[in-house]
Amino acid sequence: MSMDNDPPPPTPSGRQIYRRLQQQHQAQQRTLQVHRCKVVKYTPSEIVSLAFTPGASTQWGRKRVLLACARANGNIEIWNPRGQGWFCERIIPGSADAPIEKVLWIHQTDISADEASEAGLDTPEERATYVQSLRNAAPRLLTVGLDGCIAEWDTVSLKPRRIAEPGGGAIWCAAVNPSHTRLAVGSEDGHVRIFNIADGQLEFLRVLEKAPTRIMSIAWHYNGSFLVTGGADSSIRKLDVKTGRTIGRMTTTTVDDVETLIWDLTVLKDSTIVTGDSMGHVSFWDWKTGTLKQSIKAHDADVLCLTANSSGSKVWTSGVDRKVVQVSFIASAVHAGDHTKGKPQKKGVNHTGKRWVVSGSKRYHSHDVRALAVLEERPFDVLASGGIDRTLVLSSPLKEFPFLKQYRQPNFPQRSIIQITRQSRLLLARFQDHIKVWQLGRAMPVEKDPRYLRDHEKIDYQRETLMLNIKPKCATNLSASAISEDGRWIAISDMQSVKLFRVEGRGMDQLRVRKMKSFPSPTILPAAHVLCFTPDSLRLIVAGCDSVIYVVDLSRGLDNVFEVIKKFGVHRGDEDEDLFISSTAEIEAMDVDTAHSTGKTLLGGARETISSLTVSGDGQWLASGDLLNRIHIFNLDALHHHSTLPSFSSLHTTISFHPTSPVLLITTTSNRFYLYDVEDSRLTDWSKEYSERLPLRWLGRKECVMGVGYDPRQPGVLTMWAEKHVTWVDLEKPIGSRDAVISVEGKKLIAHRKRIQAKRNAGKQVSETEEMDGEAEELERKAAERRRKNAQMDIVKATNGVNGVNGHAKANGTTAEGEDEDEVILIESDSEDDELDMHPLASNVTSSETGAVNGIHAGTKRSLETDLVPFNNNAPSALLGQYNPLTATPSDAFSMTYRYGPIMGLGYIGEDELVVVERPVLDVLKDVGGAFYKKKYGT
């Protein structure tokens, strides 16, 4: 029949049109249930030691800056400042049975004439070549501990490279000489032992003269020929390394015949000895005469740690009273009655000279501070501190102490220890020596239509149920864990072996966990850095400590048959015997040579730690990434290497596949992210257009993206999360201008202000209630409070001087009367910009090839944004500058909220269900216990 003869379609009635529009509106007005889960009671271990890599450290001809953070449970964190903020790139699992007291970086960069002669380096050319090889080598990482051992760590395999047991009981302290060829350790038995660490060795040399007490602290003289030790008997001793004899002894004051402990000490460039003791004194001693030059009562309790700058003009101390104190060597007027070098001055006469004075103090910690470290090199200029409150704090710039910015790092690993399964609705959390699995509850039915619930309205829900608590017998702390989507397989690894468990039965009363004893042994399958299961739960992917990826078949697991069906060794670089070399045509087809990638496909090179694994939703593709930023793609159907991404200049933090497409999402420390089509081996069109021009307020954040979630109902929306924010990125909407506002709170305040201004422009009256409704009033209050704090800090700086010396420091180490700046304990970080995210951006902000913005680097005080000018219609244009809140443009694609946090994990478990795992800071502090408190008169 001809189409011309068909009757026209019936015209829909008004009721049908209304119903259709109503259905479309309801589809758009979806209700998302957010399950705020706080059941994971994760408490990190306290920080005991901090160390930056030596100033001359390089790797492959480039400067290498790292921070080692040792914790009381034996773990060592390696922090990297690449990108916008500091990123914990790897964690070396230790053991609670081997507690660490001191961590050190060693990097020999020169060789003496005698050593060159012994090594057969006869010509200057041979010596120069050898010295260059020393400088290009990676720095070595050593630790000493109360178990009496010295351990050198392989930072790639994350295992001990060698262990020395010098004897003498617990080792309380250690120090390396200026040339990094000798190591001195102080032991419980009172002996100092010297080790040869030149040319990669760790060889015992000799024992120095015994002290009658344990050695609490130790430091080298800058010439490398003498040592200074502090003991538990109120004494400081000088030792000649060559003869092994004590050549001098200095004693501190005691109270009620109780010995004073010398917790820490150092030797300055001018040979002055600086000590911190249990009386709260910071003392300065003359090297030649052994006399006390000056003593400052800088603390109310024990001084546990101290550090100095390279020039020896400033010393930073801290301890039990939680204060970080800066003591500076400055010119000052000495008044009558004061004493200089122990000699009284004539009454009524002023003398001008240099003295040590307290030039600033601040409390950044809630409990005892046990470790301090300084990095003076540009662009970092940072003071690192940590202690009993478990939080690593990075403060910069040092020249503005105490008015510097504080960057509090997360209390949990930045590579998430949380896994959420959508199919079985399970939550797995990895702890130091065990894992726990919870069954997530469901929301209870509500009487009201969900579409009419208020935003963030609380509803009743079923509590989480603890299903499993598995504590395997392990040699070290756990390094990796994973649970399959069906919840039947659980894999756990320490640094000795991978252990596989089978979960059988249903319900709490019928659950049974069996360890698979036939699982491959460590001789076949080594310990793992990362573990993951394929979505069908039939394969386990293991990223081994040998930088090899193992694919283990679980399909016959019920018969206790497990087989390693494939190995991929591309992350071993040049050490891989079966190194896969891509063809030129394949490399060119990858099409990822962007402005922020190196343009190189890294297939060879050095062996490196595998840090990331992810499998596509259909189980066909596997992606892996290492800490050299090499990202490889494998085809799991054909079990072969598929492609390699060119290396981006910023280290990747996460990689994940979109659940319904072969698109790989890569997030980096610079906060740029890229979408890579695996099948076509190229960046997606969206990534080509937008990845290099993301909003500056997004790129300027100090915290890195820790994970990505994917909404089943909105496949075009990415849910990115970090410790303090959750951000939805809609790939189907334009991202807007570079200076667009991205926070939800900022967008609401802009909309409110524009509504009020529009009414005023139309000549309408705006009531006080309408102008300041509840939510808008709170947002305005936050903006005003932020402006007030910034203005107050500017006034203090202008009054007292940037260095905090002029006007409020006294030579006796006390602050001016009424000074209570150091009484402030900052629990929340000052590192982030105002959460309203409405500051004007600097007019010269541009993006650079390194991922920083206009020369802004991690750890520097310079911010992308300036303070928000108070909104006032009558304000002069000079005050407002080039910024007006009414003309601020919100981004349609980015929506960032600060409602949740600190966030440990995030994931969707249904079309309308989002789980956010939180661990509040105050909950962590509750597990720490009480802190030092000194009652003041009148309080």
mmCIF file with all atom_site columns, C-alpha atoms in Angstrom, residues 406-577:
data_model
loop_
_atom_site.group_PDB
_atom_site.id
_atom_site.type_symbol
_atom_site.label_atom_id
_atom_site.label_alt_id
_atom_site.label_comp_id
_atom_site.label_asym_id
_atom_site.label_entity_id
_atom_site.label_seq_id
_atom_site.pdbx_PDB_ins_code
_atom_site.Cartn_x
_atom_site.Cartn_y
_atom_site.Cartn_z
_atom_site.occupancy
_atom_site.B_iso_or_equiv
_atom_site.pdbx_formal_charge
_atom_site.auth_seq_id
_atom_site.auth_comp_id
_atom_site.auth_asym_id
_atom_site.auth_atom_id
_atom_site.pdbx_PDB_model_num
ATOM 1   C CA . GLN A 1 406 ? 49.831 24.535  55.899 1.00 0.00 ? 406 GLN A CA 1
ATOM 2   C CA . TYR A 1 407 ? 49.201 21.523  53.674 1.00 0.00 ? 407 TYR A CA 1
ATOM 3   C CA . ARG A 1 408 ? 47.838 18.603  55.676 1.00 0.00 ? 408 ARG A CA 1
ATOM 4   C CA . GLN A 1 409 ? 48.186 15.337  53.806 1.00 0.00 ? 409 GLN A CA 1
ATOM 5   C CA . PRO A 1 410 ? 45.512 12.601  53.985 1.00 0.00 ? 410 PRO A CA 1
ATOM 6   C CA . ASN A 1 411 ? 45.526 10.302  57.010 1.00 0.00 ? 411 ASN A CA 1
ATOM 7   C CA . PHE A 1 412 ? 45.131 7.280   54.742 1.00 0.00 ? 412 PHE A CA 1
ATOM 8   C CA . PRO A 1 413 ? 46.883 6.053   51.579 1.00 0.00 ? 413 PRO A CA 1
ATOM 9   C CA . GLN A 1 414 ? 46.162 8.091   48.461 1.00 0.00 ? 414 GLN A CA 1
ATOM 10  C CA . ARG A 1 415 ? 45.905 4.847   46.509 1.00 0.00 ? 415 ARG A CA 1
ATOM 11  C CA . SER A 1 416 ? 42.634 3.662   47.974 1.00 0.00 ? 416 SER A CA 1
ATOM 12  C CA . ILE A 1 417 ? 42.524 0.726   50.397 1.00 0.00 ? 417 ILE A CA 1
ATOM 13  C CA . ILE A 1 418 ? 38.748 0.494   49.861 1.00 0.00 ? 418 ILE A CA 1
ATOM 14  C CA . GLN A 1 419 ? 36.958 -1.661  47.281 1.00 0.00 ? 419 GLN A CA 1
ATOM 15  C CA . ILE A 1 420 ? 33.198 -1.639  46.653 1.00 0.00 ? 420 ILE A CA 1
ATOM 16  C CA . THR A 1 421 ? 31.512 -4.357  44.599 1.00 0.00 ? 421 THR A CA 1
ATOM 17  C CA . ARG A 1 422 ? 28.328 -3.467  42.735 1.00 0.00 ? 422 ARG A CA 1
ATOM 18  C CA . GLN A 1 423 ? 27.059 -6.989  42.097 1.00 0.00 ? 423 GLN A CA 1
ATOM 19  C CA . SER A 1 424 ? 27.316 -8.317  45.655 1.00 0.00 ? 424 SER A CA 1
ATOM 20  C CA . ARG A 1 425 ? 27.058 -4.928  47.472 1.00 0.00 ? 425 ARG A CA 1
ATOM 21  C CA . LEU A 1 426 ? 30.163 -5.582  49.544 1.00 0.00 ? 426 LEU A CA 1
ATOM 22  C CA . LEU A 1 427 ? 32.710 -3.200  51.016 1.00 0.00 ? 427 LEU A CA 1
ATOM 23  C CA . LEU A 1 428 ? 36.294 -4.388  51.588 1.00 0.00 ? 428 LEU A CA 1
ATOM 24  C CA . ALA A 1 429 ? 38.802 -2.402  53.647 1.00 0.00 ? 429 ALA A CA 1
ATOM 25  C CA . ARG A 1 430 ? 42.481 -3.290  54.075 1.00 0.00 ? 430 ARG A CA 1
ATOM 26  C CA . PHE A 1 431 ? 44.172 -2.593  57.385 1.00 0.00 ? 431 PHE A CA 1
ATOM 27  C CA . GLN A 1 432 ? 47.743 -3.124  58.579 1.00 0.00 ? 432 GLN A CA 1
ATOM 28  C CA . ASP A 1 433 ? 47.485 -6.875  59.222 1.00 0.00 ? 433 ASP A CA 1
ATOM 29  C CA . HIS A 1 434 ? 43.907 -7.837  58.322 1.00 0.00 ? 434 HIS A CA 1
ATOM 30  C CA . ILE A 1 435 ? 40.977 -7.112  56.035 1.00 0.00 ? 435 ILE A CA 1
ATOM 31  C CA . LYS A 1 436 ? 37.300 -6.606  56.818 1.00 0.00 ? 436 LYS A CA 1
ATOM 32  C CA . VAL A 1 437 ? 34.273 -7.103  54.582 1.00 0.00 ? 437 VAL A CA 1
ATOM 33  C CA . TRP A 1 438 ? 30.878 -5.509  55.205 1.00 0.00 ? 438 TRP A CA 1
ATOM 34  C CA . GLN A 1 439 ? 27.517 -6.086  53.573 1.00 0.00 ? 439 GLN A CA 1
ATOM 35  C CA . LEU A 1 440 ? 26.102 -2.702  52.618 1.00 0.00 ? 440 LEU A CA 1
ATOM 36  C CA . GLY A 1 441 ? 22.533 -1.981  53.681 1.00 0.00 ? 441 GLY A CA 1
ATOM 37  C CA . ARG A 1 442 ? 19.670 -0.532  51.666 1.00 0.00 ? 442 ARG A CA 1
ATOM 38  C CA . ALA A 1 443 ? 17.607 2.586   52.173 1.00 0.00 ? 443 ALA A CA 1
ATOM 39  C CA . MET A 1 444 ? 14.311 2.063   54.010 1.00 0.00 ? 444 MET A CA 1
ATOM 40  C CA . PRO A 1 445 ? 11.072 2.903   52.170 1.00 0.00 ? 445 PRO A CA 1
ATOM 41  C CA . VAL A 1 446 ? 9.954  6.499   52.575 1.00 0.00 ? 446 VAL A CA 1
ATOM 42  C CA . GLU A 1 447 ? 6.376  7.687   52.752 1.00 0.00 ? 447 GLU A CA 1
ATOM 43  C CA . LYS A 1 448 ? 7.050  10.787  50.666 1.00 0.00 ? 448 LYS A CA 1
ATOM 44  C CA . ASP A 1 449 ? 7.617  10.631  46.898 1.00 0.00 ? 449 ASP A CA 1
ATOM 45  C CA . PRO A 1 450 ? 11.441 10.624  46.493 1.00 0.00 ? 450 PRO A CA 1
ATOM 46  C CA . ARG A 1 451 ? 11.130 13.387  43.891 1.00 0.00 ? 451 ARG A CA 1
ATOM 47  C CA . TYR A 1 452 ? 9.815  15.753  46.556 1.00 0.00 ? 452 TYR A CA 1
ATOM 48  C CA . LEU A 1 453 ? 12.504 15.140  49.141 1.00 0.00 ? 453 LEU A CA 1
ATOM 49  C CA . ARG A 1 454 ? 14.692 18.095  50.033 1.00 0.00 ? 454 ARG A CA 1
ATOM 50  C CA . ASP A 1 455 ? 18.296 18.077  48.921 1.00 0.00 ? 455 ASP A CA 1
ATOM 51  C CA . HIS A 1 456 ? 20.461 16.087  51.328 1.00 0.00 ? 456 HIS A CA 1
ATOM 52  C CA . GLU A 1 457 ? 17.463 15.060  53.427 1.00 0.00 ? 457 GLU A CA 1
ATOM 53  C CA . LYS A 1 458 ? 18.330 12.169  55.750 1.00 0.00 ? 458 LYS A CA 1
ATOM 54  C CA . ILE A 1 459 ? 16.452 8.905   55.343 1.00 0.00 ? 459 ILE A CA 1
ATOM 55  C CA . ASP A 1 460 ? 16.614 5.685   57.354 1.00 0.00 ? 460 ASP A CA 1
ATOM 56  C CA . TYR A 1 461 ? 18.724 2.860   56.030 1.00 0.00 ? 461 TYR A CA 1
ATOM 57  C CA . GLN A 1 462 ? 19.913 -0.581  57.036 1.00 0.00 ? 462 GLN A CA 1
ATOM 58  C CA . ARG A 1 463 ? 23.186 -0.598  58.911 1.00 0.00 ? 463 ARG A CA 1
ATOM 59  C CA . GLU A 1 464 ? 26.275 -2.223  57.436 1.00 0.00 ? 464 GLU A CA 1
ATOM 60  C CA . THR A 1 465 ? 26.851 -5.791  58.557 1.00 0.00 ? 465 THR A CA 1
ATOM 61  C CA . LEU A 1 466 ? 30.352 -7.054  59.239 1.00 0.00 ? 466 LEU A CA 1
ATOM 62  C CA . MET A 1 467 ? 30.587 -10.288 57.279 1.00 0.00 ? 467 MET A CA 1
ATOM 63  C CA . LEU A 1 468 ? 34.268 -11.229 57.427 1.00 0.00 ? 468 LEU A CA 1
ATOM 64  C CA . ASN A 1 469 ? 37.381 -10.347 59.388 1.00 0.00 ? 469 ASN A CA 1
ATOM 65  C CA . ILE A 1 470 ? 40.364 -12.172 57.894 1.00 0.00 ? 470 ILE A CA 1
ATOM 66  C CA . LYS A 1 471 ? 43.736 -11.921 59.637 1.00 0.00 ? 471 LYS A CA 1
ATOM 67  C CA . PRO A 1 472 ? 46.212 -14.144 57.790 1.00 0.00 ? 472 PRO A CA 1
ATOM 68  C CA . LYS A 1 473 ? 49.617 -15.072 59.110 1.00 0.00 ? 473 LYS A CA 1
ATOM 69  C CA . CYS A 1 474 ? 51.943 -12.608 57.408 1.00 0.00 ? 474 CYS A CA 1
ATOM 70  C CA . ALA A 1 475 ? 55.623 -11.751 57.508 1.00 0.00 ? 475 ALA A CA 1
ATOM 71  C CA . THR A 1 476 ? 55.018 -8.030  56.842 1.00 0.00 ? 476 THR A CA 1
ATOM 72  C CA . ASN A 1 477 ? 52.162 -5.575  56.779 1.00 0.00 ? 477 ASN A CA 1
ATOM 73  C CA . LEU A 1 478 ? 49.663 -6.143  53.976 1.00 0.00 ? 478 LEU A CA 1
ATOM 74  C CA . SER A 1 479 ? 50.555 -4.667  50.599 1.00 0.00 ? 479 SER A CA 1
ATOM 75  C CA . ALA A 1 480 ? 47.483 -5.460  48.445 1.00 0.00 ? 480 ALA A CA 1
ATOM 76  C CA . SER A 1 481 ? 43.972 -6.901  48.569 1.00 0.00 ? 481 SER A CA 1
ATOM 77  C CA . ALA A 1 482 ? 41.014 -7.495  46.261 1.00 0.00 ? 482 ALA A CA 1
ATOM 78  C CA . ILE A 1 483 ? 37.553 -9.065  46.275 1.00 0.00 ? 483 ILE A CA 1
ATOM 79  C CA . SER A 1 484 ? 35.747 -10.487 43.256 1.00 0.00 ? 484 SER A CA 1
ATOM 80  C CA . GLU A 1 485 ? 32.477 -9.006  41.994 1.00 0.00 ? 485 GLU A CA 1
ATOM 81  C CA . ASP A 1 486 ? 30.482 -12.050 43.108 1.00 0.00 ? 486 ASP A CA 1
ATOM 82  C CA . GLY A 1 487 ? 32.103 -11.882 46.550 1.00 0.00 ? 487 GLY A CA 1
ATOM 83  C CA . ARG A 1 488 ? 33.357 -15.490 46.382 1.00 0.00 ? 488 ARG A CA 1
ATOM 84  C CA . TRP A 1 489 ? 37.091 -14.827 46.065 1.00 0.00 ? 489 TRP A CA 1
ATOM 85  C CA . ILE A 1 490 ? 39.321 -12.699 48.277 1.00 0.00 ? 490 ILE A CA 1
ATOM 86  C CA . ALA A 1 491 ? 43.031 -12.213 47.532 1.00 0.00 ? 491 ALA A CA 1
ATOM 87  C CA . ILE A 1 492 ? 45.478 -10.791 50.072 1.00 0.00 ? 492 ILE A CA 1
ATOM 88  C CA . SER A 1 493 ? 49.216 -10.209 49.789 1.00 0.00 ? 493 SER A CA 1
ATOM 89  C CA . ASP A 1 494 ? 52.064 -9.218  52.054 1.00 0.00 ? 494 ASP A CA 1
ATOM 90  C CA . MET A 1 495 ? 55.644 -8.898  50.833 1.00 0.00 ? 495 MET A CA 1
ATOM 91  C CA . GLN A 1 496 ? 56.166 -12.646 51.078 1.00 0.00 ? 496 GLN A CA 1
ATOM 92  C CA . SER A 1 497 ? 53.295 -14.246 49.166 1.00 0.00 ? 497 SER A CA 1
ATOM 93  C CA . VAL A 1 498 ? 49.787 -13.924 47.711 1.00 0.00 ? 498 VAL A CA 1
ATOM 94  C CA . LYS A 1 499 ? 47.042 -15.746 49.601 1.00 0.00 ? 499 LYS A CA 1
ATOM 95  C CA . LEU A 1 500 ? 43.689 -16.678 48.053 1.00 0.00 ? 500 LEU A CA 1
ATOM 96  C CA . PHE A 1 501 ? 40.529 -17.358 50.050 1.00 0.00 ? 501 PHE A CA 1
ATOM 97  C CA . ARG A 1 502 ? 37.239 -18.882 48.956 1.00 0.00 ? 502 ARG A CA 1
ATOM 98  C CA . VAL A 1 503 ? 34.019 -17.626 50.614 1.00 0.00 ? 503 VAL A CA 1
ATOM 99  C CA . GLU A 1 504 ? 31.316 -20.292 50.755 1.00 0.00 ? 504 GLU A CA 1
ATOM 100 C CA . GLY A 1 505 ? 27.741 -20.281 52.000 1.00 0.00 ? 505 GLY A CA 1
ATOM 101 C CA . ARG A 1 506 ? 25.252 -17.466 52.392 1.00 0.00 ? 506 ARG A CA 1
ATOM 102 C CA . GLY A 1 507 ? 24.223 -15.435 55.394 1.00 0.00 ? 507 GLY A CA 1
ATOM 103 C CA . MET A 1 508 ? 26.197 -14.670 58.528 1.00 0.00 ? 508 MET A CA 1
ATOM 104 C CA . ASP A 1 509 ? 25.584 -18.043 60.160 1.00 0.00 ? 509 ASP A CA 1
ATOM 105 C CA . GLN A 1 510 ? 26.529 -20.112 57.107 1.00 0.00 ? 510 GLN A CA 1
ATOM 106 C CA . LEU A 1 511 ? 29.575 -18.246 55.799 1.00 0.00 ? 511 LEU A CA 1
ATOM 107 C CA . ARG A 1 512 ? 32.800 -20.211 55.692 1.00 0.00 ? 512 ARG A CA 1
ATOM 108 C CA . VAL A 1 513 ? 36.198 -19.032 54.499 1.00 0.00 ? 513 VAL A CA 1
ATOM 109 C CA . ARG A 1 514 ? 38.723 -21.526 53.112 1.00 0.00 ? 514 ARG A CA 1
ATOM 110 C CA . LYS A 1 515 ? 42.307 -20.735 52.274 1.00 0.00 ? 515 LYS A CA 1
ATOM 111 C CA . MET A 1 516 ? 43.313 -22.219 48.920 1.00 0.00 ? 516 MET A CA 1
ATOM 112 C CA . LYS A 1 517 ? 46.399 -24.256 49.842 1.00 0.00 ? 517 LYS A CA 1
ATOM 113 C CA . SER A 1 518 ? 46.950 -25.309 46.239 1.00 0.00 ? 518 SER A CA 1
ATOM 114 C CA . PHE A 1 519 ? 47.330 -21.702 45.124 1.00 0.00 ? 519 PHE A CA 1
ATOM 115 C CA . PRO A 1 520 ? 50.730 -21.100 43.439 1.00 0.00 ? 520 PRO A CA 1
ATOM 116 C CA . SER A 1 521 ? 53.617 -20.721 45.905 1.00 0.00 ? 521 SER A CA 1
ATOM 117 C CA . PRO A 1 522 ? 55.966 -17.689 46.041 1.00 0.00 ? 522 PRO A CA 1
ATOM 118 C CA . THR A 1 523 ? 58.451 -19.511 43.813 1.00 0.00 ? 523 THR A CA 1
ATOM 119 C CA . ILE A 1 524 ? 55.840 -19.380 41.019 1.00 0.00 ? 524 ILE A CA 1
ATOM 120 C CA . LEU A 1 525 ? 53.803 -16.329 41.980 1.00 0.00 ? 525 LEU A CA 1
ATOM 121 C CA . PRO A 1 526 ? 55.679 -13.642 43.988 1.00 0.00 ? 526 PRO A CA 1
ATOM 122 C CA . ALA A 1 527 ? 54.252 -11.124 46.423 1.00 0.00 ? 527 ALA A CA 1
ATOM 123 C CA . ALA A 1 528 ? 51.989 -8.480  44.909 1.00 0.00 ? 528 ALA A CA 1
ATOM 124 C CA . HIS A 1 529 ? 51.919 -4.715  44.842 1.00 0.00 ? 529 HIS A CA 1
ATOM 125 C CA . VAL A 1 530 ? 48.441 -4.605  43.258 1.00 0.00 ? 530 VAL A CA 1
ATOM 126 C CA . LEU A 1 531 ? 45.671 -7.214  42.890 1.00 0.00 ? 531 LEU A CA 1
ATOM 127 C CA . CYS A 1 532 ? 42.421 -7.212  40.933 1.00 0.00 ? 532 CYS A CA 1
ATOM 128 C CA . PHE A 1 533 ? 39.833 -9.682  39.633 1.00 0.00 ? 533 PHE A CA 1
ATOM 129 C CA . THR A 1 534 ? 38.187 -9.664  36.224 1.00 0.00 ? 534 THR A CA 1
ATOM 130 C CA . PRO A 1 535 ? 34.468 -8.718  36.270 1.00 0.00 ? 535 PRO A CA 1
ATOM 131 C CA . ASP A 1 536 ? 33.419 -12.338 35.657 1.00 0.00 ? 536 ASP A CA 1
ATOM 132 C CA . SER A 1 537 ? 35.441 -13.443 38.732 1.00 0.00 ? 537 SER A CA 1
ATOM 133 C CA . LEU A 1 538 ? 37.228 -16.106 36.674 1.00 0.00 ? 538 LEU A CA 1
ATOM 134 C CA . ARG A 1 539 ? 40.713 -14.577 36.652 1.00 0.00 ? 539 ARG A CA 1
ATOM 135 C CA . LEU A 1 540 ? 43.014 -12.916 39.156 1.00 0.00 ? 540 LEU A CA 1
ATOM 136 C CA . ILE A 1 541 ? 45.498 -10.305 37.923 1.00 0.00 ? 541 ILE A CA 1
ATOM 137 C CA . VAL A 1 542 ? 48.648 -9.989  40.041 1.00 0.00 ? 542 VAL A CA 1
ATOM 138 C CA . ALA A 1 543 ? 51.167 -7.138  39.742 1.00 0.00 ? 543 ALA A CA 1
ATOM 139 C CA . GLY A 1 544 ? 54.187 -8.856  41.271 1.00 0.00 ? 544 GLY A CA 1
ATOM 140 C CA . CYS A 1 545 ? 57.013 -7.309  43.259 1.00 0.00 ? 545 CYS A CA 1
ATOM 141 C CA . ASP A 1 546 ? 59.280 -8.362  40.375 1.00 0.00 ? 546 ASP A CA 1
ATOM 142 C CA . SER A 1 547 ? 57.390 -5.899  38.089 1.00 0.00 ? 547 SER A CA 1
ATOM 143 C CA . VAL A 1 548 ? 55.758 -8.763  36.165 1.00 0.00 ? 548 VAL A CA 1
ATOM 144 C CA . ILE A 1 549 ? 51.993 -9.061  35.614 1.00 0.00 ? 549 ILE A CA 1
ATOM 145 C CA . TYR A 1 550 ? 50.604 -12.561 36.207 1.00 0.00 ? 550 TYR A CA 1
ATOM 146 C CA . VAL A 1 551 ? 47.228 -13.762 34.935 1.00 0.00 ? 551 VAL A CA 1
ATOM 147 C CA . VAL A 1 552 ? 45.889 -16.583 37.155 1.00 0.00 ? 552 VAL A CA 1
ATOM 148 C CA . ASP A 1 553 ? 43.012 -18.791 35.971 1.00 0.00 ? 553 ASP A CA 1
ATOM 149 C CA . LEU A 1 554 ? 40.349 -19.416 38.654 1.00 0.00 ? 554 LEU A CA 1
ATOM 150 C CA . SER A 1 555 ? 37.808 -21.252 36.482 1.00 0.00 ? 555 SER A CA 1
ATOM 151 C CA . ARG A 1 556 ? 38.725 -24.594 38.085 1.00 0.00 ? 556 ARG A CA 1
ATOM 152 C CA . GLY A 1 557 ? 39.121 -23.118 41.549 1.00 0.00 ? 557 GLY A CA 1
ATOM 153 C CA . LEU A 1 558 ? 36.378 -25.300 43.014 1.00 0.00 ? 558 LEU A CA 1
ATOM 154 C CA . ASP A 1 559 ? 38.586 -28.265 42.141 1.00 0.00 ? 559 ASP A CA 1
ATOM 155 C CA . ASN A 1 560 ? 41.573 -26.568 43.771 1.00 0.00 ? 560 ASN A CA 1
ATOM 156 C CA . VAL A 1 561 ? 43.289 -26.116 40.421 1.00 0.00 ? 561 VAL A CA 1
ATOM 157 C CA . PHE A 1 562 ? 44.968 -22.760 39.790 1.00 0.00 ? 562 PHE A CA 1
ATOM 158 C CA . GLU A 1 563 ? 47.242 -21.959 36.888 1.00 0.00 ? 563 GLU A CA 1
ATOM 159 C CA . VAL A 1 564 ? 49.311 -18.973 35.832 1.00 0.00 ? 564 VAL A CA 1
ATOM 160 C CA . ILE A 1 565 ? 48.276 -18.772 32.183 1.00 0.00 ? 565 ILE A CA 1
ATOM 161 C CA . LYS A 1 566 ? 50.251 -15.685 31.146 1.00 0.00 ? 566 LYS A CA 1
ATOM 162 C CA . LYS A 1 567 ? 53.051 -13.356 32.235 1.00 0.00 ? 567 LYS A CA 1
ATOM 163 C CA . PHE A 1 568 ? 53.672 -9.822  30.990 1.00 0.00 ? 568 PHE A CA 1
ATOM 164 C CA . GLY A 1 569 ? 57.099 -8.388  31.760 1.00 0.00 ? 569 GLY A CA 1
ATOM 165 C CA . VAL A 1 570 ? 57.022 -5.056  29.943 1.00 0.00 ? 570 VAL A CA 1
ATOM 166 C CA . HIS A 1 571 ? 57.308 -3.097  33.214 1.00 0.00 ? 571 HIS A CA 1
ATOM 167 C CA . ARG A 1 572 ? 60.729 -4.652  33.765 1.00 0.00 ? 572 ARG A CA 1
ATOM 168 C CA . GLY A 1 573 ? 62.014 -2.482  30.922 1.00 0.00 ? 573 GLY A CA 1
ATOM 169 C CA . ASP A 1 574 ? 65.332 -3.599  29.512 1.00 0.00 ? 574 ASP A CA 1
ATOM 170 C CA . GLU A 1 575 ? 65.399 -6.546  31.946 1.00 0.00 ? 575 GLU A CA 1
ATOM 171 C CA . ASP A 1 576 ? 62.425 -8.174  30.221 1.00 0.00 ? 576 ASP A CA 1
ATOM 172 C CA . GLU A 1 577 ? 63.620 -11.091 28.127 1.00 0.00 ? 577 GLU A CA 1
#
